[in-house]
mmCIF file of C-alpha atoms in Angstrom:
data_model
loop_
_atom_site.group_PDB
_atom_site.id
_atom_site.type_symbol
_atom_site.label_atom_id
_atom_site.label_comp_id
_atom_site.label_asym_id
_atom_site.label_seq_id
_atom_site.Cartn_x
_atom_site.Cartn_y
_atom_site.Cartn_z
ATOM 1 C CA MET A 21 10.606 -20.353 -7.443
ATOM 2 C CA GLY A 22 8.185 -19.861 -4.544
ATOM 3 C CA ASN A 23 7.452 -16.873 -2.376
ATOM 4 C CA SER A 24 9.486 -17.376 0.768
ATOM 5 C CA GLY A 25 9.463 -15.954 4.273
ATOM 6 C CA SER A 26 12.328 -14.337 6.119
ATOM 7 C CA THR A 27 15.140 -15.599 8.218
ATOM 8 C CA ALA A 28 15.502 -14.179 11.756
ATOM 9 C CA PRO A 29 16.378 -10.453 11.827
ATOM 10 C CA ALA A 30 20.133 -9.969 12.009
ATOM 11 C CA ARG A 31 22.708 -7.198 12.002
ATOM 12 C CA LEU A 32 23.290 -6.123 8.419
ATOM 13 C CA GLY A 33 26.275 -3.924 9.276
ATOM 14 C CA LYS A 34 27.584 -0.698 7.838
ATOM 15 C CA THR A 35 28.012 -2.295 4.401
ATOM 16 C CA HIS A 36 24.216 -2.452 4.044
ATOM 17 C CA VAL A 37 23.379 0.529 1.811
ATOM 18 C CA PRO A 38 19.612 0.766 1.271
ATOM 19 C CA ASP A 39 18.112 1.709 -2.063
ATOM 20 C CA LEU A 40 15.458 3.539 -0.019
ATOM 21 C CA GLU A 41 16.100 5.158 3.358
ATOM 22 C CA TRP A 42 12.732 6.122 4.837
ATOM 23 C CA LYS A 43 12.514 8.152 8.035
ATOM 24 C CA VAL A 44 9.127 8.021 9.787
ATOM 25 C CA HIS A 45 8.754 11.041 12.069
ATOM 26 C CA ASP A 46 6.274 11.047 14.981
ATOM 27 C CA PHE A 47 6.002 7.263 15.039
ATOM 28 C CA SER A 48 3.607 7.453 17.994
ATOM 29 C CA ALA A 49 1.223 9.476 15.818
ATOM 30 C CA LEU A 50 1.165 6.580 13.363
ATOM 31 C CA LEU A 51 -0.145 4.430 16.216
ATOM 32 C CA GLU A 52 -2.584 7.064 17.479
ATOM 33 C CA THR A 53 -4.207 7.440 14.065
ATOM 34 C CA LYS A 54 -4.766 3.651 14.147
ATOM 35 C CA ALA A 55 -3.456 3.403 10.605
ATOM 36 C CA THR A 56 -2.978 -0.225 9.630
ATOM 37 C CA SER A 57 0.075 0.695 7.573
ATOM 38 C CA ALA A 58 1.983 3.496 5.871
ATOM 39 C CA ILE A 59 3.377 3.363 2.346
ATOM 40 C CA SER A 60 6.339 5.362 1.062
ATOM 41 C CA SER A 61 6.640 7.277 -2.189
ATOM 42 C CA PHE A 62 7.889 5.354 -5.204
ATOM 43 C CA PHE A 63 11.605 4.873 -5.685
ATOM 44 C CA HIS A 64 13.343 3.516 -8.784
ATOM 45 C CA CYS A 65 15.583 0.454 -8.768
ATOM 46 C CA PHE A 66 16.474 -2.233 -11.323
ATOM 47 C CA GLY A 67 14.254 -0.616 -13.931
ATOM 48 C CA HIS A 68 11.091 -0.795 -11.793
ATOM 49 C CA LYS A 69 9.180 1.452 -9.382
ATOM 50 C CA TRP A 70 8.829 0.229 -5.794
ATOM 51 C CA CYS A 71 7.336 1.289 -2.443
ATOM 52 C CA LEU A 72 8.103 0.293 1.121
ATOM 53 C CA GLN A 73 5.208 -0.487 3.469
ATOM 54 C CA VAL A 74 5.471 -0.443 7.269
ATOM 55 C CA THR A 75 2.841 -2.197 9.382
ATOM 56 C CA PRO A 76 3.282 -0.896 12.948
ATOM 57 C CA LYS A 77 1.164 -3.567 14.665
ATOM 58 C CA HIS A 78 1.467 -6.775 12.669
ATOM 59 C CA ASN A 79 -0.342 -9.498 14.555
ATOM 60 C CA GLN A 80 -1.479 -12.697 12.893
ATOM 61 C CA GLU A 81 -3.120 -15.257 15.145
ATOM 62 C CA ALA A 82 -2.229 -18.920 14.771
ATOM 63 C CA GLN A 83 0.875 -18.141 12.753
ATOM 64 C CA VAL A 84 3.363 -17.282 15.473
ATOM 65 C CA SER A 85 5.805 -19.770 13.937
ATOM 66 C CA PRO A 86 7.882 -19.966 11.811
ATOM 67 C CA ASN A 87 7.813 -16.305 10.747
ATOM 68 C CA ARG A 88 7.039 -15.009 14.279
ATOM 69 C CA LYS A 89 4.175 -12.585 13.865
ATOM 70 C CA GLN A 90 4.214 -12.078 17.651
ATOM 71 C CA ASP A 91 6.910 -12.129 20.284
ATOM 72 C CA ASP A 92 6.941 -14.706 23.079
ATOM 73 C CA LYS A 93 4.374 -12.676 25.042
ATOM 74 C CA GLY A 94 1.958 -12.393 22.128
ATOM 75 C CA ASN A 95 2.781 -8.737 21.383
ATOM 76 C CA PRO A 96 2.698 -7.490 17.761
ATOM 77 C CA TYR A 97 5.740 -6.836 15.603
ATOM 78 C CA VAL A 98 6.705 -3.872 13.458
ATOM 79 C CA ALA A 99 6.855 -5.384 9.968
ATOM 80 C CA LEU A 100 7.958 -4.277 6.515
ATOM 81 C CA SER A 101 6.973 -5.395 3.042
ATOM 82 C CA LEU A 102 8.047 -4.406 -0.461
ATOM 83 C CA MET A 103 5.587 -3.361 -3.169
ATOM 84 C CA ILE A 104 6.165 -3.154 -6.927
ATOM 85 C CA PHE A 105 4.244 -0.751 -9.170
ATOM 86 C CA ARG A 106 1.622 -2.827 -10.994
ATOM 87 C CA GLY A 107 1.603 -0.471 -13.981
ATOM 88 C CA GLY A 108 5.138 -1.548 -14.866
ATOM 89 C CA LEU A 109 4.217 -5.227 -15.106
ATOM 90 C CA GLU A 110 2.785 -7.214 -17.978
ATOM 91 C CA PRO A 111 0.412 -10.173 -17.560
ATOM 92 C CA GLY A 112 2.415 -13.383 -17.608
ATOM 93 C CA HIS A 113 5.660 -11.704 -16.529
ATOM 94 C CA THR A 114 7.241 -12.472 -13.168
ATOM 95 C CA VAL A 115 9.798 -10.350 -11.322
ATOM 96 C CA HIS A 116 11.730 -12.509 -8.871
ATOM 97 C CA ALA A 117 13.372 -10.171 -6.354
ATOM 98 C CA VAL A 118 15.857 -10.830 -3.576
ATOM 99 C CA PHE A 119 16.003 -8.001 -1.027
ATOM 100 C CA GLN A 120 16.763 -6.948 2.539
ATOM 101 C CA LEU A 121 14.316 -5.074 4.786
ATOM 102 C CA SER A 122 15.770 -3.233 7.758
ATOM 103 C CA ILE A 123 15.518 -0.766 10.634
ATOM 104 C CA PHE A 124 18.420 1.471 11.693
ATOM 105 C CA ASN A 125 20.094 1.113 15.100
ATOM 106 C CA HIS A 126 21.435 4.605 15.884
ATOM 107 C CA SER A 127 23.550 3.540 18.857
ATOM 108 C CA LYS A 128 25.467 0.972 16.802
ATOM 109 C CA GLY A 129 25.387 2.847 13.511
ATOM 110 C CA MET A 130 24.081 -0.132 11.553
ATOM 111 C CA TYR A 131 20.893 -1.683 10.262
ATOM 112 C CA ARG A 132 19.074 -4.710 11.650
ATOM 113 C CA GLY A 133 16.912 -6.677 9.297
ATOM 114 C CA CYS A 134 16.278 -9.765 7.265
ATOM 115 C CA LYS A 135 16.763 -11.121 3.780
ATOM 116 C CA ALA A 136 13.746 -12.246 1.771
ATOM 117 C CA SER A 137 12.630 -13.059 -1.738
ATOM 118 C CA TYR A 138 9.358 -12.829 -3.608
ATOM 119 C CA ASN A 139 7.853 -13.458 -7.034
ATOM 120 C CA PHE A 140 6.016 -10.295 -8.101
ATOM 121 C CA ASP A 141 3.396 -10.265 -10.868
ATOM 122 C CA VAL A 142 0.220 -8.330 -11.722
ATOM 123 C CA LYS A 143 -1.760 -10.281 -9.095
ATOM 124 C CA ASN A 144 0.960 -10.294 -6.430
ATOM 125 C CA THR A 145 2.400 -6.808 -5.980
ATOM 126 C CA TYR A 146 3.124 -6.977 -2.220
ATOM 127 C CA SER A 147 5.756 -9.213 -0.679
ATOM 128 C CA ASN A 148 5.148 -11.068 2.574
ATOM 129 C CA LYS A 149 5.300 -8.960 5.748
ATOM 130 C CA GLU A 150 8.684 -9.517 7.392
ATOM 131 C CA CYS A 151 8.868 -8.932 11.156
ATOM 132 C CA LEU A 152 11.766 -6.719 12.243
ATOM 133 C CA ILE A 153 11.263 -5.863 15.903
ATOM 134 C CA PRO A 154 8.517 -6.295 18.537
ATOM 135 C CA LEU A 155 6.508 -3.069 18.808
ATOM 136 C CA GLU A 156 6.960 -3.061 22.584
ATOM 137 C CA GLU A 157 10.739 -3.296 22.188
ATOM 138 C CA LEU A 158 10.786 -0.479 19.627
ATOM 139 C CA LEU A 159 8.767 1.874 21.835
ATOM 140 C CA LYS A 160 11.136 1.308 24.771
ATOM 141 C CA SER A 161 14.281 1.602 22.665
ATOM 142 C CA SER A 162 16.539 4.649 22.553
ATOM 143 C CA ALA A 163 18.527 3.061 19.727
ATOM 144 C CA PHE A 164 15.830 2.364 17.137
ATOM 145 C CA LEU A 165 13.460 5.188 18.170
ATOM 146 C CA VAL A 166 15.098 8.621 18.470
ATOM 147 C CA ASP A 167 12.962 11.728 19.091
ATOM 148 C CA ASP A 168 9.906 9.617 18.241
ATOM 149 C CA SER A 169 11.370 8.853 14.808
ATOM 150 C CA CYS A 170 12.759 5.693 13.244
ATOM 151 C CA VAL A 171 14.485 4.896 9.964
ATOM 152 C CA PHE A 172 13.542 1.967 7.733
ATOM 153 C CA GLY A 173 15.433 0.700 4.728
ATOM 154 C CA VAL A 174 15.198 -1.667 1.806
ATOM 155 C CA GLU A 175 18.011 -2.887 -0.419
ATOM 156 C CA ILE A 176 17.093 -4.816 -3.539
ATOM 157 C CA LEU A 177 19.957 -7.224 -4.109
ATOM 158 C CA LYS A 178 18.899 -8.881 -7.338
ATOM 159 C CA ILE A 179 15.970 -9.244 -9.693
ATOM 160 C CA ASP A 180 15.267 -11.665 -12.493
ATOM 161 C CA VAL A 181 12.509 -10.748 -14.924
ATOM 162 C CA SER A 182 10.990 -13.750 -16.664
ATOM 163 C CA SER A 183 8.552 -13.627 -19.554
ATOM 164 C CA PRO A 184 6.297 -16.454 -20.751
ATOM 165 C CA GLU A 185 9.044 -17.273 -23.252
ATOM 166 C CA MET A 186 11.402 -17.780 -20.255
ATOM 167 C CA LYS A 187 13.676 -14.945 -21.302
ATOM 168 C CA SER A 188 15.244 -13.014 -18.428
ATOM 169 C CA ALA A 189 16.945 -9.680 -17.954
ATOM 170 C CA VAL A 190 18.967 -8.077 -15.169
ATOM 171 C CA VAL A 191 19.079 -4.275 -14.983
ATOM 172 C CA GLN A 192 21.463 -2.048 -13.026
ATOM 173 C CA LYS A 193 20.042 -0.224 -10.011
ATOM 174 C CA LYS A 194 20.303 3.448 -8.984
ATOM 175 C CA ALA A 195 21.661 5.375 -5.986
ATOM 176 C CA THR A 196 19.950 5.541 -2.580
ATOM 177 C CA THR A 197 16.679 7.476 -2.327
ATOM 178 C CA VAL A 198 15.990 9.261 0.975
ATOM 179 C CA GLN A 199 12.408 10.023 2.041
ATOM 180 C CA ASN A 200 10.703 11.446 5.157
ATOM 181 C CA LEU A 201 7.184 10.857 6.471
ATOM 182 C CA PHE A 202 5.525 13.271 8.934
ATOM 183 C CA VAL A 203 2.309 12.110 10.630
ATOM 184 C CA GLN A 204 0.015 14.549 12.470
ATOM 185 C CA LYS A 205 -1.540 13.674 15.827
ATOM 186 C CA LYS A 206 -4.507 16.018 15.372
ATOM 187 C CA GLY A 207 -6.055 18.522 12.995
ATOM 188 C CA PHE A 208 -6.942 15.959 10.331
ATOM 189 C CA ILE A 209 -8.808 17.076 7.202
ATOM 190 C CA LYS A 210 -11.613 14.736 6.124
ATOM 191 C CA GLY A 211 -13.990 14.516 3.190
ATOM 192 C CA THR A 212 -16.609 12.184 1.670
ATOM 193 C CA TYR A 213 -18.224 11.748 -1.733
ATOM 194 C CA THR A 214 -20.994 9.349 -2.762
ATOM 195 C CA TRP A 215 -21.335 8.121 -6.353
ATOM 196 C CA THR A 216 -24.845 6.865 -7.114
ATOM 197 C CA MET A 217 -25.374 4.987 -10.385
ATOM 198 C CA ASN A 218 -28.688 3.826 -11.813
ATOM 199 C CA ASN A 219 -27.247 2.174 -14.935
ATOM 200 C CA PHE A 220 -24.583 -0.174 -13.558
ATOM 201 C CA LEU A 221 -25.739 -3.215 -15.547
ATOM 202 C CA GLU A 222 -25.651 -1.208 -18.788
ATOM 203 C CA LEU A 223 -22.012 -0.124 -18.366
ATOM 204 C CA ASP A 224 -19.569 -1.317 -21.017
ATOM 205 C CA SER A 225 -17.820 -4.303 -19.504
ATOM 206 C CA GLN A 226 -14.600 -3.764 -21.461
ATOM 207 C CA HIS A 227 -13.905 -0.130 -20.624
ATOM 208 C CA PHE A 228 -12.807 1.958 -17.685
ATOM 209 C CA VAL A 229 -15.740 3.898 -16.218
ATOM 210 C CA ARG A 230 -15.235 7.043 -14.156
ATOM 211 C CA SER A 231 -17.418 9.072 -11.824
ATOM 212 C CA PRO A 232 -18.064 12.799 -12.124
ATOM 213 C CA THR A 233 -15.204 14.940 -10.819
ATOM 214 C CA PHE A 234 -15.675 15.970 -7.184
ATOM 215 C CA GLU A 235 -13.748 18.021 -4.642
ATOM 216 C CA VAL A 236 -12.844 16.885 -1.110
ATOM 217 C CA CYS A 237 -9.914 17.811 1.159
ATOM 218 C CA GLY A 238 -9.207 20.796 -1.095
ATOM 219 C CA HIS A 239 -8.432 18.718 -4.203
ATOM 220 C CA LYS A 240 -10.290 17.361 -7.233
ATOM 221 C CA TRP A 241 -10.814 13.613 -7.608
ATOM 222 C CA TYR A 242 -12.753 10.954 -9.465
ATOM 223 C CA MET A 243 -13.534 7.309 -8.802
ATOM 224 C CA GLY A 244 -12.931 4.785 -11.557
ATOM 225 C CA MET A 245 -13.806 1.148 -12.121
ATOM 226 C CA TYR A 246 -13.761 -1.823 -14.410
ATOM 227 C CA PRO A 247 -17.312 -3.088 -13.713
ATOM 228 C CA ARG A 248 -16.641 -6.622 -14.975
ATOM 229 C CA GLY A 249 -13.030 -6.904 -13.827
ATOM 230 C CA GLY A 250 -9.669 -5.608 -15.032
ATOM 231 C CA LYS A 251 -6.837 -7.376 -16.828
ATOM 232 C CA SER A 252 -5.194 -8.587 -13.608
ATOM 233 C CA SER A 253 -8.375 -9.855 -11.931
ATOM 234 C CA THR A 254 -11.148 -10.722 -14.364
ATOM 235 C CA ASP A 255 -13.542 -12.115 -11.728
ATOM 236 C CA CYS A 256 -13.614 -9.045 -9.451
ATOM 237 C CA LEU A 257 -14.906 -5.495 -9.525
ATOM 238 C CA ALA A 258 -11.858 -3.230 -9.923
ATOM 239 C CA LEU A 259 -12.285 0.096 -8.120
ATOM 240 C CA GLY A 260 -9.995 3.042 -7.425
ATOM 241 C CA LEU A 261 -9.679 6.713 -6.524
ATOM 242 C CA TYR A 262 -7.609 9.110 -8.653
ATOM 243 C CA PRO A 263 -6.670 12.799 -8.592
ATOM 244 C CA GLU A 264 -8.024 14.900 -11.448
ATOM 245 C CA SER A 265 -5.111 15.463 -13.855
ATOM 246 C CA SER A 266 -5.911 19.186 -14.078
ATOM 247 C CA ASP A 267 -5.384 19.628 -10.308
ATOM 248 C CA GLU A 268 -1.898 21.147 -10.459
ATOM 249 C CA LEU A 269 -1.952 22.008 -6.743
ATOM 250 C CA PHE A 270 -2.343 18.328 -5.895
ATOM 251 C CA MET A 271 0.470 17.255 -8.200
ATOM 252 C CA GLU A 272 2.833 19.541 -6.300
ATOM 253 C CA SER A 273 1.606 18.574 -2.815
ATOM 254 C CA ARG A 274 3.469 16.350 -0.375
ATOM 255 C CA LYS A 275 0.443 15.417 1.678
ATOM 256 C CA VAL A 276 -0.186 12.021 3.251
ATOM 257 C CA PHE A 277 -3.624 10.582 2.611
ATOM 258 C CA GLN A 278 -5.630 7.624 3.792
ATOM 259 C CA MET A 279 -8.576 6.554 1.668
ATOM 260 C CA SER A 280 -11.489 4.175 1.999
ATOM 261 C CA LEU A 281 -13.764 2.990 -0.783
ATOM 262 C CA SER A 282 -17.031 1.264 0.031
ATOM 263 C CA ILE A 283 -20.108 -0.131 -1.681
ATOM 264 C CA LEU A 284 -23.536 0.012 -0.065
ATOM 265 C CA ASP A 285 -25.619 -3.054 0.735
ATOM 266 C CA GLN A 286 -28.905 -1.298 -0.030
ATOM 267 C CA LYS A 287 -30.992 -3.993 1.640
ATOM 268 C CA ASN A 288 -29.262 -3.869 5.008
ATOM 269 C CA GLY A 289 -27.943 -0.306 4.983
ATOM 270 C CA LYS A 290 -24.352 -1.429 5.536
ATOM 271 C CA TYR A 291 -21.189 -0.709 3.548
ATOM 272 C CA TYR A 292 -18.543 -3.178 2.426
ATOM 273 C CA GLU A 293 -15.347 -1.157 2.859
ATOM 274 C CA ARG A 294 -11.669 -1.415 1.997
ATOM 275 C CA THR A 295 -9.128 1.005 3.461
ATOM 276 C CA SER A 296 -5.615 1.833 2.312
ATOM 277 C CA GLY A 297 -2.621 2.503 4.500
ATOM 278 C CA LEU A 298 -1.234 6.025 4.738
ATOM 279 C CA LEU A 299 -0.322 6.963 1.177
ATOM 280 C CA VAL A 300 2.486 9.334 0.257
ATOM 281 C CA ARG A 301 2.406 11.421 -2.946
ATOM 282 C CA PHE A 302 -0.864 10.046 -4.196
ATOM 283 C CA SER A 303 -0.450 11.540 -7.710
ATOM 284 C CA GLN A 304 -1.177 8.281 -9.549
ATOM 285 C CA GLY A 305 -4.161 7.318 -7.448
ATOM 286 C CA TRP A 306 -4.859 4.067 -5.648
ATOM 287 C CA SER A 307 -6.974 1.104 -6.666
ATOM 288 C CA TRP A 308 -7.973 -2.440 -5.809
ATOM 289 C CA SER A 309 -8.104 -4.746 -8.833
ATOM 290 C CA ASP A 310 -9.918 -7.263 -6.616
ATOM 291 C CA PHE A 311 -12.166 -4.879 -4.690
ATOM 292 C CA LEU A 312 -15.141 -7.255 -4.599
ATOM 293 C CA PRO A 313 -15.700 -10.637 -6.298
ATOM 294 C CA LEU A 314 -18.261 -10.335 -9.092
ATOM 295 C CA LYS A 315 -20.086 -13.353 -7.660
ATOM 296 C CA GLU A 316 -20.749 -11.397 -4.442
ATOM 297 C CA LEU A 317 -21.571 -8.192 -6.302
ATOM 298 C CA GLN A 318 -24.231 -9.982 -8.352
ATOM 299 C CA ASP A 319 -25.641 -11.952 -5.398
ATOM 300 C CA LEU A 320 -29.189 -10.581 -5.059
ATOM 301 C CA SER A 321 -29.270 -11.393 -1.337
ATOM 302 C CA ARG A 322 -26.396 -8.958 -0.707
ATOM 303 C CA GLY A 323 -28.119 -5.819 -1.962
ATOM 304 C CA TYR A 324 -25.104 -4.290 -3.720
ATOM 305 C CA LEU A 325 -27.179 -4.142 -6.907
ATOM 306 C CA ILE A 326 -30.863 -3.277 -6.725
ATOM 307 C CA GLU A 327 -32.102 -3.580 -10.307
ATOM 308 C CA SER A 328 -29.311 -1.498 -11.905
ATOM 309 C CA ASN A 329 -28.674 0.811 -8.945
ATOM 310 C CA CYS A 330 -25.285 0.847 -7.203
ATOM 311 C CA VAL A 331 -23.954 3.227 -4.524
ATOM 312 C CA ILE A 332 -20.202 3.706 -3.988
ATOM 313 C CA LYS A 333 -18.576 6.016 -1.434
ATOM 314 C CA ALA A 334 -15.089 7.506 -1.066
ATOM 315 C CA ASP A 335 -13.710 8.767 2.256
ATOM 316 C CA LEU A 336 -10.398 10.649 2.495
ATOM 317 C CA THR A 337 -8.312 11.916 5.400
ATOM 318 C CA ILE A 338 -5.119 14.014 5.280
ATOM 319 C CA PHE A 339 -2.782 12.852 8.054
ATOM 320 C CA GLY A 340 0.450 14.746 7.374
ATOM 321 C CA SER A 341 3.140 15.419 4.778
ATOM 322 C CA SER A 342 6.257 13.916 3.256
ATOM 323 C CA SER A 343 9.511 15.049 1.690
ATOM 324 C CA ASP A 344 12.342 13.630 -0.383
ATOM 325 C CA CYS A 345 15.982 14.528 0.171
#
């Protein structure tokens, strides 16, 4: 079973009942913040935890066909993708999911969207981006965009969980989850922390290594890594940012964060950086299992490691809040 693209967006009708209904308020603010994407809170379905990701300006050159990343005038599309929680997967297991991604048409009282399928595993936790509507069309629409808000949905139709022994299991799903995302246009809260290590090469390659606890944006955090690669990507530096478990205020918050992690090229004074989308309810942290290939990290011409010195930086911004109904 391969990972397939979508068919053309179509009317899904009133019988389409999403497992997640996600209302994005102040959609224009999402564009003004220049966020590459926004990611919902987790919802439970078929025995797994999932998220919905919206990419407001999906534009992929040279791949206009067959999945239509642009409209006929070359304008970007609003696209959705489905994400599965990596922590619920075991190496060697595959979750084949069939699902529908959609946007609600208020004037017709029905969803428009597309059907897709994807094989999820520990190395492939995001489905392909499926294009729903040209951004230009959405911004001019009084049906899909009401009071600067739009509603996205995902319905997981079927999953098949296969183990290396080729056993499979199908689990019943739960009722619809309703979530709201509020994005601010101004008044962002920002913070930065730099983790400087002088013993990187002496770190235990088999264990998770964490930074000192630090406070930015009013909450306590730590960075963590697998310096020689984690279980899902053994040839890459795995790096993440996590809330301190003792920060009870954070656990109760409904704030929307965006985070960037970067590693300094000490020879050229430049950072290699990776940035998340807008993250909702960040209580379990966020990480990249493939942050940087070990071959590049250990390349002496790059300057990421000078003797045993390594410099890693975290940047956070609070963009808004979220709520569940």
